[in-house]
C-alpha cells in the first residue's frame, strides 16, 4: 500500500502549481500478484486527468511469467468535452540462463474518432557477465484511421564496475505518431 504526491511549480502566478497524486495497493500470494492504482493529475491551467488501473501477474515457474492489466483514464479540459480512454494489455516473459525475452500486446480505445491504438512490442536482454549487458527492443503501433504504422526500435549496452556504470543507448523511429 502506498501514496504519493508531487507538485510542479508553475511559472504562471494565476494558475498555481500542478499536482499529481497516486494511491496504490499490491498483494502477493504465492506466484500471483494483484495490484490496483488510482491517480489524479490536476493541471491548474484547467485540465485534469483521473485514472484507475489494475493488473495481475503470475509466475508460472522460475523462468516464465504472464501478466494482464486494464486501465481507464478520463481527461478533463476546461470549456471542452471530456475524453475517455480505456486500455488492456497482456505480456509474457521467459528467462533461460542469462537471456530474457519478452513480448507485449496492448489495445487502447479512445472516445475520439480514429484514435484507437493497437501496440505489439518485444525485447531481448543478454547478461554477458556480471558487469556487461546488452538488450534490444522493438514495437509497432497501429492507429485507426492511419495508413502508416509507428515503428520504434532500440539497443542498449551497460557496463558496471563497482559503483560506476557506463550506459549507451541508440533508438530510432519511423512514422512517429503514425504520420
Short mmCIF file of N, CA and C in Angstrom, two decimals:
data_model
loop_
_atom_site.label_atom_id
_atom_site.label_comp_id
_atom_site.label_asym_id
_atom_site.label_seq_id
_atom_site.Cartn_x
_atom_site.Cartn_y
_atom_site.Cartn_z
N UNK A 1 0.85 -1.17 0.00
CA UNK A 1 0.00 0.00 0.00
C UNK A 1 0.90 1.23 0.00
N UNK A 2 0.51 2.22 -0.79
CA UNK A 2 1.32 3.43 -0.84
C UNK A 2 0.54 4.62 -1.33
N UNK A 3 1.12 5.78 -1.10
CA UNK A 3 0.52 7.04 -1.51
C UNK A 3 1.65 8.00 -1.87
N UNK A 4 1.46 8.76 -2.93
CA UNK A 4 2.47 9.72 -3.31
C UNK A 4 1.85 10.98 -3.86
N UNK A 5 2.50 12.11 -3.61
CA UNK A 5 2.06 13.41 -4.13
C UNK A 5 3.28 14.13 -4.68
N UNK A 6 3.11 14.75 -5.83
CA UNK A 6 4.19 15.56 -6.41
C UNK A 6 3.59 16.88 -6.87
N UNK A 7 4.34 17.95 -6.69
CA UNK A 7 3.92 19.27 -7.14
C UNK A 7 4.97 19.85 -8.06
N UNK A 8 4.51 20.41 -9.17
CA UNK A 8 5.39 21.13 -10.08
C UNK A 8 5.07 22.60 -9.95
N UNK A 9 6.07 23.40 -9.69
CA UNK A 9 5.86 24.85 -9.62
C UNK A 9 5.53 25.38 -10.99
N UNK A 10 4.56 26.25 -11.07
CA UNK A 10 4.14 26.84 -12.33
C UNK A 10 4.79 28.21 -12.51
N UNK A 11 5.14 28.52 -13.73
CA UNK A 11 5.71 29.84 -13.99
C UNK A 11 4.62 30.90 -14.00
N UNK A 12 3.38 30.47 -14.10
CA UNK A 12 2.27 31.41 -14.10
C UNK A 12 1.79 31.63 -12.67
N UNK A 13 1.63 32.86 -12.30
CA UNK A 13 1.14 33.16 -10.95
C UNK A 13 -0.37 33.07 -10.87
N UNK A 14 -1.05 32.98 -12.02
CA UNK A 14 -2.51 32.93 -12.00
C UNK A 14 -3.05 31.52 -11.92
N UNK A 15 -2.28 30.52 -12.35
CA UNK A 15 -2.79 29.16 -12.36
C UNK A 15 -2.33 28.34 -11.18
N UNK A 16 -1.25 28.68 -10.52
CA UNK A 16 -0.77 27.91 -9.38
C UNK A 16 0.05 26.71 -9.79
N UNK A 17 0.27 25.80 -8.82
CA UNK A 17 1.10 24.63 -9.04
C UNK A 17 0.28 23.46 -9.56
N UNK A 18 0.89 22.65 -10.43
CA UNK A 18 0.29 21.41 -10.89
C UNK A 18 0.52 20.36 -9.82
N UNK A 19 -0.44 19.44 -9.65
CA UNK A 19 -0.33 18.44 -8.59
C UNK A 19 -0.68 17.06 -9.13
N UNK A 20 0.09 16.06 -8.74
CA UNK A 20 -0.13 14.68 -9.16
C UNK A 20 -0.16 13.82 -7.91
N UNK A 21 -1.22 13.04 -7.72
CA UNK A 21 -1.30 12.16 -6.56
C UNK A 21 -1.67 10.75 -7.01
N UNK A 22 -1.16 9.76 -6.27
CA UNK A 22 -1.38 8.36 -6.59
C UNK A 22 -1.57 7.57 -5.30
N UNK A 23 -2.54 6.67 -5.32
CA UNK A 23 -2.75 5.70 -4.24
C UNK A 23 -2.71 4.32 -4.89
N UNK A 24 -1.96 3.39 -4.28
CA UNK A 24 -1.87 2.07 -4.88
C UNK A 24 -1.79 1.00 -3.80
N UNK A 25 -2.14 -0.22 -4.20
CA UNK A 25 -2.04 -1.37 -3.31
C UNK A 25 -1.66 -2.59 -4.14
N UNK A 26 -0.75 -3.39 -3.63
CA UNK A 26 -0.35 -4.66 -4.25
C UNK A 26 -0.49 -5.77 -3.23
N UNK A 27 -0.88 -6.93 -3.70
CA UNK A 27 -0.99 -8.09 -2.81
C UNK A 27 -0.40 -9.29 -3.53
N UNK A 28 0.54 -9.96 -2.89
CA UNK A 28 1.16 -11.16 -3.47
C UNK A 28 0.79 -12.37 -2.63
N UNK A 29 0.42 -13.43 -3.32
CA UNK A 29 0.11 -14.69 -2.65
C UNK A 29 0.70 -15.80 -3.51
N UNK A 30 1.78 -16.39 -3.03
CA UNK A 30 2.46 -17.42 -3.81
C UNK A 30 2.98 -16.83 -5.10
N UNK A 31 2.69 -17.46 -6.23
CA UNK A 31 3.21 -16.98 -7.50
C UNK A 31 2.39 -15.85 -8.14
N UNK A 32 1.28 -15.45 -7.52
CA UNK A 32 0.42 -14.42 -8.11
C UNK A 32 0.53 -13.11 -7.36
N UNK A 33 0.49 -12.01 -8.11
CA UNK A 33 0.46 -10.67 -7.54
C UNK A 33 -0.66 -9.89 -8.21
N UNK A 34 -1.46 -9.20 -7.39
CA UNK A 34 -2.56 -8.38 -7.88
C UNK A 34 -2.31 -6.95 -7.42
N UNK A 35 -2.59 -5.98 -8.29
CA UNK A 35 -2.39 -4.59 -7.93
C UNK A 35 -3.51 -3.71 -8.43
N UNK A 36 -3.73 -2.59 -7.71
CA UNK A 36 -4.73 -1.59 -8.09
C UNK A 36 -4.16 -0.21 -7.82
N UNK A 37 -4.45 0.75 -8.71
CA UNK A 37 -3.92 2.10 -8.56
C UNK A 37 -4.95 3.13 -9.00
N UNK A 38 -5.02 4.22 -8.25
CA UNK A 38 -5.83 5.38 -8.61
C UNK A 38 -4.89 6.57 -8.69
N UNK A 39 -4.98 7.33 -9.78
CA UNK A 39 -4.12 8.50 -9.96
C UNK A 39 -4.95 9.70 -10.36
N UNK A 40 -4.49 10.87 -9.95
CA UNK A 40 -5.11 12.11 -10.38
C UNK A 40 -4.01 13.11 -10.70
N UNK A 41 -4.15 13.75 -11.84
CA UNK A 41 -3.25 14.81 -12.26
C UNK A 41 -4.08 16.07 -12.40
N UNK A 42 -3.80 17.08 -11.58
CA UNK A 42 -4.55 18.32 -11.58
C UNK A 42 -3.66 19.42 -12.14
N UNK A 43 -3.91 19.77 -13.40
CA UNK A 43 -3.17 20.85 -14.04
C UNK A 43 -3.97 22.12 -13.84
N UNK A 44 -3.47 23.00 -13.04
CA UNK A 44 -4.21 24.18 -12.62
C UNK A 44 -4.63 25.07 -13.79
N UNK A 45 -4.07 24.83 -14.95
CA UNK A 45 -4.44 25.64 -16.11
C UNK A 45 -5.81 25.25 -16.66
N UNK A 46 -6.50 24.29 -16.01
CA UNK A 46 -7.85 23.96 -16.43
C UNK A 46 -8.03 22.55 -16.92
N UNK A 47 -7.00 21.75 -16.96
CA UNK A 47 -7.10 20.36 -17.40
C UNK A 47 -6.82 19.44 -16.23
N UNK A 48 -7.38 18.25 -16.28
CA UNK A 48 -7.05 17.25 -15.28
C UNK A 48 -7.15 15.86 -15.89
N UNK A 49 -6.68 14.89 -15.14
CA UNK A 49 -6.65 13.51 -15.60
C UNK A 49 -6.90 12.61 -14.39
N UNK A 50 -7.86 11.70 -14.52
CA UNK A 50 -8.15 10.74 -13.46
C UNK A 50 -8.01 9.34 -14.05
N UNK A 51 -7.26 8.47 -13.37
CA UNK A 51 -7.00 7.13 -13.91
C UNK A 51 -7.21 6.06 -12.84
N UNK A 52 -7.79 4.94 -13.26
CA UNK A 52 -7.91 3.73 -12.45
C UNK A 52 -7.23 2.61 -13.23
N UNK A 53 -6.41 1.82 -12.56
CA UNK A 53 -5.73 0.71 -13.23
C UNK A 53 -5.62 -0.47 -12.29
N UNK A 54 -5.66 -1.66 -12.87
CA UNK A 54 -5.44 -2.88 -12.09
C UNK A 54 -4.67 -3.86 -12.96
N UNK A 55 -4.00 -4.79 -12.29
CA UNK A 55 -3.25 -5.79 -13.03
C UNK A 55 -3.03 -7.03 -12.19
N UNK A 56 -2.72 -8.11 -12.87
CA UNK A 56 -2.39 -9.36 -12.21
C UNK A 56 -1.18 -9.96 -12.92
N UNK A 57 -0.26 -10.47 -12.15
CA UNK A 57 0.93 -11.14 -12.70
C UNK A 57 1.02 -12.52 -12.08
N UNK A 58 1.43 -13.47 -12.88
CA UNK A 58 1.53 -14.85 -12.41
C UNK A 58 2.85 -15.44 -12.87
N UNK A 59 3.66 -15.88 -11.91
CA UNK A 59 4.91 -16.58 -12.22
C UNK A 59 4.59 -18.06 -12.36
N UNK A 60 4.57 -18.54 -13.57
CA UNK A 60 4.22 -19.93 -13.83
C UNK A 60 5.29 -20.85 -13.25
N UNK A 61 6.56 -20.47 -13.43
CA UNK A 61 7.68 -21.16 -12.80
C UNK A 61 8.80 -20.13 -12.64
N UNK A 62 9.99 -20.57 -12.28
CA UNK A 62 11.09 -19.63 -12.08
C UNK A 62 11.49 -18.88 -13.36
N UNK A 63 11.11 -19.41 -14.52
CA UNK A 63 11.55 -18.83 -15.79
C UNK A 63 10.46 -18.10 -16.57
N UNK A 64 9.20 -18.41 -16.33
CA UNK A 64 8.11 -17.92 -17.17
C UNK A 64 7.09 -17.14 -16.35
N UNK A 65 6.75 -15.93 -16.82
CA UNK A 65 5.73 -15.13 -16.16
C UNK A 65 4.77 -14.55 -17.19
N UNK A 66 3.51 -14.38 -16.77
CA UNK A 66 2.46 -13.82 -17.61
C UNK A 66 1.76 -12.74 -16.81
N UNK A 67 1.40 -11.64 -17.45
CA UNK A 67 0.68 -10.57 -16.75
C UNK A 67 -0.40 -9.99 -17.64
N UNK A 68 -1.42 -9.43 -16.99
CA UNK A 68 -2.55 -8.80 -17.69
C UNK A 68 -2.98 -7.58 -16.88
N UNK A 69 -3.38 -6.52 -17.57
CA UNK A 69 -3.83 -5.34 -16.86
C UNK A 69 -4.81 -4.53 -17.69
N UNK A 70 -5.60 -3.71 -16.98
CA UNK A 70 -6.54 -2.80 -17.63
C UNK A 70 -6.46 -1.44 -16.96
N UNK A 71 -6.82 -0.40 -17.73
CA UNK A 71 -6.84 0.95 -17.17
C UNK A 71 -7.94 1.76 -17.85
N UNK A 72 -8.48 2.72 -17.09
CA UNK A 72 -9.45 3.68 -17.60
C UNK A 72 -8.97 5.06 -17.20
N UNK A 73 -8.95 5.97 -18.17
CA UNK A 73 -8.47 7.33 -17.93
C UNK A 73 -9.52 8.31 -18.45
N UNK A 74 -9.80 9.35 -17.66
CA UNK A 74 -10.69 10.42 -18.10
C UNK A 74 -9.87 11.71 -18.12
N UNK A 75 -9.86 12.36 -19.29
CA UNK A 75 -9.16 13.63 -19.45
C UNK A 75 -10.20 14.74 -19.43
N UNK A 76 -10.05 15.69 -18.53
CA UNK A 76 -10.97 16.81 -18.44
C UNK A 76 -10.29 18.08 -18.90
N UNK A 77 -10.99 18.84 -19.72
CA UNK A 77 -10.47 20.11 -20.21
C UNK A 77 -11.49 21.20 -19.94
N UNK A 78 -11.05 22.27 -19.36
CA UNK A 78 -11.96 23.39 -19.08
C UNK A 78 -12.55 23.92 -20.37
N UNK A 79 -13.87 23.99 -20.44
CA UNK A 79 -14.53 24.55 -21.61
C UNK A 79 -14.57 23.63 -22.81
N UNK A 80 -14.16 22.37 -22.66
CA UNK A 80 -14.16 21.43 -23.80
C UNK A 80 -14.73 20.09 -23.34
N UNK A 81 -15.06 19.26 -24.30
CA UNK A 81 -15.61 17.94 -23.98
C UNK A 81 -14.55 17.07 -23.32
N UNK A 82 -14.98 16.25 -22.38
CA UNK A 82 -14.07 15.31 -21.73
C UNK A 82 -13.81 14.14 -22.68
N UNK A 83 -12.62 13.59 -22.59
CA UNK A 83 -12.23 12.44 -23.39
C UNK A 83 -11.96 11.27 -22.46
N UNK A 84 -12.41 10.10 -22.83
CA UNK A 84 -12.10 8.91 -22.03
C UNK A 84 -11.27 7.94 -22.86
N UNK A 85 -10.49 7.16 -22.14
CA UNK A 85 -9.59 6.20 -22.78
C UNK A 85 -9.57 4.95 -21.92
N UNK A 86 -9.70 3.80 -22.55
CA UNK A 86 -9.58 2.55 -21.80
C UNK A 86 -8.61 1.65 -22.56
N UNK A 87 -7.87 0.88 -21.80
CA UNK A 87 -6.88 0.02 -22.43
C UNK A 87 -6.69 -1.26 -21.67
N UNK A 88 -6.16 -2.23 -22.37
CA UNK A 88 -5.82 -3.50 -21.76
C UNK A 88 -4.59 -4.05 -22.43
N UNK A 89 -3.84 -4.85 -21.68
CA UNK A 89 -2.61 -5.40 -22.25
C UNK A 89 -2.26 -6.72 -21.60
N UNK A 90 -1.54 -7.52 -22.34
CA UNK A 90 -1.06 -8.80 -21.84
C UNK A 90 0.42 -8.90 -22.19
N UNK A 91 1.20 -9.50 -21.29
CA UNK A 91 2.64 -9.62 -21.52
C UNK A 91 3.11 -10.99 -21.05
N UNK A 92 4.20 -11.42 -21.64
CA UNK A 92 4.83 -12.69 -21.27
C UNK A 92 6.34 -12.49 -21.27
N UNK A 93 7.02 -13.11 -20.34
CA UNK A 93 8.48 -13.03 -20.27
C UNK A 93 9.04 -14.41 -19.93
N UNK A 94 10.16 -14.74 -20.56
CA UNK A 94 10.81 -16.03 -20.32
C UNK A 94 12.31 -15.80 -20.15
N UNK A 95 12.86 -16.42 -19.12
CA UNK A 95 14.30 -16.32 -18.85
C UNK A 95 14.92 -17.70 -18.93
N UNK A 96 16.06 -17.76 -19.63
CA UNK A 96 16.81 -19.00 -19.72
C UNK A 96 18.28 -18.64 -19.56
N UNK A 97 18.82 -18.97 -18.39
CA UNK A 97 20.21 -18.62 -18.11
C UNK A 97 20.36 -17.12 -18.04
N UNK A 98 21.21 -16.56 -18.89
CA UNK A 98 21.47 -15.12 -18.87
C UNK A 98 20.68 -14.36 -19.94
N UNK A 99 19.73 -15.04 -20.58
CA UNK A 99 18.92 -14.41 -21.63
C UNK A 99 17.47 -14.30 -21.17
N UNK A 100 16.88 -13.13 -21.36
CA UNK A 100 15.46 -12.92 -21.09
C UNK A 100 14.80 -12.37 -22.34
N UNK A 101 13.67 -12.96 -22.74
CA UNK A 101 12.88 -12.45 -23.86
C UNK A 101 11.48 -12.12 -23.34
N UNK A 102 10.88 -11.12 -23.94
CA UNK A 102 9.54 -10.73 -23.53
C UNK A 102 8.75 -10.18 -24.69
N UNK A 103 7.42 -10.25 -24.57
CA UNK A 103 6.53 -9.71 -25.60
C UNK A 103 5.30 -9.14 -24.93
N UNK A 104 4.70 -8.14 -25.57
CA UNK A 104 3.51 -7.49 -25.04
C UNK A 104 2.59 -7.10 -26.18
N UNK A 105 1.29 -7.17 -25.90
CA UNK A 105 0.27 -6.71 -26.85
C UNK A 105 -0.73 -5.88 -26.06
N UNK A 106 -1.03 -4.69 -26.53
CA UNK A 106 -1.98 -3.83 -25.83
C UNK A 106 -2.91 -3.15 -26.83
N UNK A 107 -4.11 -2.85 -26.34
CA UNK A 107 -5.10 -2.13 -27.13
C UNK A 107 -5.62 -0.97 -26.31
N UNK A 108 -5.75 0.19 -26.93
CA UNK A 108 -6.26 1.39 -26.28
C UNK A 108 -7.43 1.91 -27.09
N UNK A 109 -8.57 2.09 -26.42
CA UNK A 109 -9.78 2.63 -27.05
C UNK A 109 -10.00 4.04 -26.53
N UNK A 110 -10.10 5.00 -27.46
CA UNK A 110 -10.28 6.40 -27.11
C UNK A 110 -11.61 6.86 -27.69
N UNK A 111 -12.33 7.73 -26.94
CA UNK A 111 -13.63 8.19 -27.42
C UNK A 111 -13.53 9.03 -28.68
N UNK A 112 -12.42 9.69 -28.91
CA UNK A 112 -12.24 10.49 -30.13
C UNK A 112 -12.16 9.57 -31.34
N UNK A 113 -12.71 10.02 -32.46
CA UNK A 113 -12.71 9.22 -33.69
C UNK A 113 -11.29 8.98 -34.19
N UNK A 114 -11.07 7.80 -34.76
CA UNK A 114 -9.78 7.42 -35.35
C UNK A 114 -8.62 7.55 -34.37
N UNK A 115 -8.82 7.17 -33.11
CA UNK A 115 -7.77 7.31 -32.11
C UNK A 115 -7.38 6.00 -31.45
N UNK A 116 -8.07 4.90 -31.75
CA UNK A 116 -7.75 3.62 -31.12
C UNK A 116 -6.38 3.14 -31.58
N UNK A 117 -5.62 2.56 -30.64
CA UNK A 117 -4.24 2.13 -30.94
C UNK A 117 -4.04 0.69 -30.50
N UNK A 118 -3.43 -0.11 -31.35
CA UNK A 118 -3.01 -1.47 -31.03
C UNK A 118 -1.50 -1.51 -31.12
N UNK A 119 -0.86 -1.98 -30.04
CA UNK A 119 0.60 -1.97 -29.99
C UNK A 119 1.13 -3.37 -29.70
N UNK A 120 2.16 -3.76 -30.41
CA UNK A 120 2.86 -5.01 -30.20
C UNK A 120 4.33 -4.68 -29.96
N UNK A 121 4.90 -5.25 -28.90
CA UNK A 121 6.30 -4.96 -28.57
C UNK A 121 6.99 -6.24 -28.14
N UNK A 122 8.30 -6.29 -28.36
CA UNK A 122 9.10 -7.42 -27.90
C UNK A 122 10.50 -6.93 -27.56
N UNK A 123 11.19 -7.72 -26.77
CA UNK A 123 12.55 -7.36 -26.39
C UNK A 123 13.35 -8.57 -25.97
N UNK A 124 14.65 -8.42 -26.01
CA UNK A 124 15.57 -9.48 -25.57
C UNK A 124 16.73 -8.82 -24.83
N UNK A 125 17.13 -9.43 -23.74
CA UNK A 125 18.26 -8.92 -22.95
C UNK A 125 19.22 -10.07 -22.69
N UNK A 126 20.52 -9.76 -22.76
CA UNK A 126 21.55 -10.76 -22.55
C UNK A 126 22.58 -10.22 -21.57
N UNK A 127 22.73 -10.91 -20.45
CA UNK A 127 23.77 -10.56 -19.48
C UNK A 127 25.02 -11.32 -19.87
N UNK A 128 25.97 -10.62 -20.51
CA UNK A 128 27.20 -11.25 -20.97
C UNK A 128 27.98 -11.81 -19.78
N UNK A 129 28.07 -11.00 -18.72
CA UNK A 129 28.67 -11.43 -17.46
C UNK A 129 28.07 -10.56 -16.36
N UNK A 130 28.63 -10.59 -15.17
CA UNK A 130 28.07 -9.81 -14.07
C UNK A 130 28.17 -8.30 -14.30
N UNK A 131 29.03 -7.86 -15.20
CA UNK A 131 29.26 -6.43 -15.41
C UNK A 131 28.69 -5.89 -16.72
N UNK A 132 28.50 -6.73 -17.73
CA UNK A 132 28.14 -6.28 -19.06
C UNK A 132 26.80 -6.87 -19.50
N UNK A 133 25.89 -6.00 -19.99
CA UNK A 133 24.61 -6.48 -20.51
C UNK A 133 24.28 -5.74 -21.80
N UNK A 134 23.55 -6.43 -22.68
CA UNK A 134 23.13 -5.89 -23.97
C UNK A 134 21.64 -6.20 -24.13
N UNK A 135 20.87 -5.25 -24.65
CA UNK A 135 19.45 -5.50 -24.88
C UNK A 135 18.98 -4.84 -26.16
N UNK A 136 17.90 -5.38 -26.72
CA UNK A 136 17.28 -4.86 -27.94
C UNK A 136 15.77 -4.93 -27.76
N UNK A 137 15.08 -3.92 -28.23
CA UNK A 137 13.63 -3.92 -28.17
C UNK A 137 13.04 -3.24 -29.39
N UNK A 138 11.81 -3.63 -29.73
CA UNK A 138 11.12 -3.04 -30.87
C UNK A 138 9.62 -3.04 -30.60
N UNK A 139 8.93 -2.10 -31.22
CA UNK A 139 7.48 -2.05 -31.10
C UNK A 139 6.87 -1.52 -32.38
N UNK A 140 5.60 -1.89 -32.59
CA UNK A 140 4.83 -1.41 -33.73
C UNK A 140 3.47 -1.00 -33.22
N UNK A 141 3.03 0.21 -33.58
CA UNK A 141 1.73 0.72 -33.16
C UNK A 141 0.87 1.00 -34.39
N UNK A 142 -0.34 0.45 -34.36
CA UNK A 142 -1.32 0.70 -35.43
C UNK A 142 -2.39 1.61 -34.87
N UNK A 143 -2.69 2.69 -35.59
CA UNK A 143 -3.70 3.64 -35.14
C UNK A 143 -4.83 3.67 -36.15
N UNK A 144 -6.08 3.59 -35.64
CA UNK A 144 -7.24 3.66 -36.53
C UNK A 144 -7.19 4.93 -37.36
N UNK A 145 -7.54 4.81 -38.62
CA UNK A 145 -7.58 5.97 -39.50
C UNK A 145 -6.24 6.36 -40.08
N UNK A 146 -5.17 5.66 -39.71
CA UNK A 146 -3.84 5.98 -40.24
C UNK A 146 -3.41 4.88 -41.21
N UNK A 147 -2.76 5.28 -42.28
CA UNK A 147 -2.28 4.30 -43.25
C UNK A 147 -0.86 3.85 -42.95
N UNK A 148 -0.20 4.48 -41.95
CA UNK A 148 1.16 4.12 -41.60
C UNK A 148 1.23 3.64 -40.15
N UNK A 149 2.07 2.67 -39.90
CA UNK A 149 2.29 2.17 -38.54
C UNK A 149 3.55 2.80 -37.96
N UNK A 150 3.47 3.14 -36.68
CA UNK A 150 4.66 3.64 -35.99
C UNK A 150 5.55 2.46 -35.66
N UNK A 151 6.83 2.57 -35.98
CA UNK A 151 7.79 1.51 -35.69
C UNK A 151 8.96 2.11 -34.92
N UNK A 152 9.23 1.55 -33.73
CA UNK A 152 10.31 2.01 -32.88
C UNK A 152 11.24 0.85 -32.57
N UNK A 153 12.52 1.12 -32.44
CA UNK A 153 13.47 0.08 -32.03
C UNK A 153 14.64 0.74 -31.32
N UNK A 154 15.31 -0.05 -30.49
CA UNK A 154 16.44 0.49 -29.77
C UNK A 154 17.34 -0.59 -29.22
N UNK A 155 18.59 -0.24 -29.04
CA UNK A 155 19.57 -1.16 -28.47
C UNK A 155 20.27 -0.44 -27.31
N UNK A 156 20.58 -1.18 -26.27
CA UNK A 156 21.26 -0.61 -25.10
C UNK A 156 22.41 -1.52 -24.68
N UNK A 157 23.47 -0.89 -24.19
CA UNK A 157 24.62 -1.61 -23.65
C UNK A 157 24.94 -0.97 -22.31
N UNK A 158 25.17 -1.79 -21.30
CA UNK A 158 25.52 -1.26 -19.99
C UNK A 158 26.69 -2.01 -19.39
N UNK A 159 27.61 -1.27 -18.79
CA UNK A 159 28.77 -1.86 -18.13
C UNK A 159 28.90 -1.24 -16.75
N UNK A 160 29.04 -2.07 -15.75
CA UNK A 160 29.22 -1.55 -14.39
C UNK A 160 30.48 -2.13 -13.77
N UNK A 161 31.15 -1.29 -12.99
CA UNK A 161 32.36 -1.69 -12.30
C UNK A 161 32.29 -1.04 -10.92
N UNK A 162 31.90 -1.85 -9.93
CA UNK A 162 31.72 -1.29 -8.59
C UNK A 162 30.56 -0.33 -8.59
N UNK A 163 30.78 0.90 -8.14
CA UNK A 163 29.73 1.91 -8.08
C UNK A 163 29.62 2.76 -9.33
N UNK A 164 30.38 2.44 -10.38
CA UNK A 164 30.38 3.23 -11.60
C UNK A 164 29.70 2.44 -12.71
N UNK A 165 28.82 3.11 -13.43
CA UNK A 165 28.14 2.49 -14.57
C UNK A 165 28.31 3.36 -15.80
N UNK A 166 28.50 2.71 -16.93
CA UNK A 166 28.55 3.39 -18.23
C UNK A 166 27.47 2.74 -19.09
N UNK A 167 26.60 3.58 -19.66
CA UNK A 167 25.49 3.07 -20.46
C UNK A 167 25.43 3.81 -21.78
N UNK A 168 25.02 3.09 -22.82
CA UNK A 168 24.83 3.69 -24.14
C UNK A 168 23.53 3.17 -24.73
N UNK A 169 22.79 4.07 -25.38
CA UNK A 169 21.52 3.72 -25.99
C UNK A 169 21.47 4.29 -27.40
N UNK A 170 20.89 3.55 -28.31
CA UNK A 170 20.64 4.04 -29.67
C UNK A 170 19.22 3.64 -30.02
N UNK A 171 18.40 4.62 -30.35
CA UNK A 171 16.99 4.38 -30.67
C UNK A 171 16.66 5.03 -32.01
N UNK A 172 15.68 4.44 -32.70
CA UNK A 172 15.20 5.05 -33.93
C UNK A 172 13.71 4.79 -34.06
N UNK A 173 13.06 5.68 -34.79
CA UNK A 173 11.62 5.56 -35.00
C UNK A 173 11.25 5.95 -36.40
N UNK A 174 10.25 5.27 -36.92
CA UNK A 174 9.69 5.59 -38.24
C UNK A 174 8.21 5.84 -38.06
N UNK A 175 7.70 6.82 -38.80
CA UNK A 175 6.27 7.16 -38.76
C UNK A 175 5.81 7.45 -37.35
N UNK A 176 6.61 8.22 -36.61
CA UNK A 176 6.31 8.54 -35.22
C UNK A 176 4.95 9.23 -35.17
N UNK A 177 4.11 8.82 -34.22
CA UNK A 177 2.73 9.30 -34.07
C UNK A 177 1.88 8.90 -35.27
N UNK A 178 2.29 7.83 -35.96
CA UNK A 178 1.57 7.28 -37.10
C UNK A 178 1.35 8.30 -38.22
N UNK A 179 2.36 9.14 -38.44
CA UNK A 179 2.26 10.13 -39.52
C UNK A 179 3.29 9.86 -40.60
#
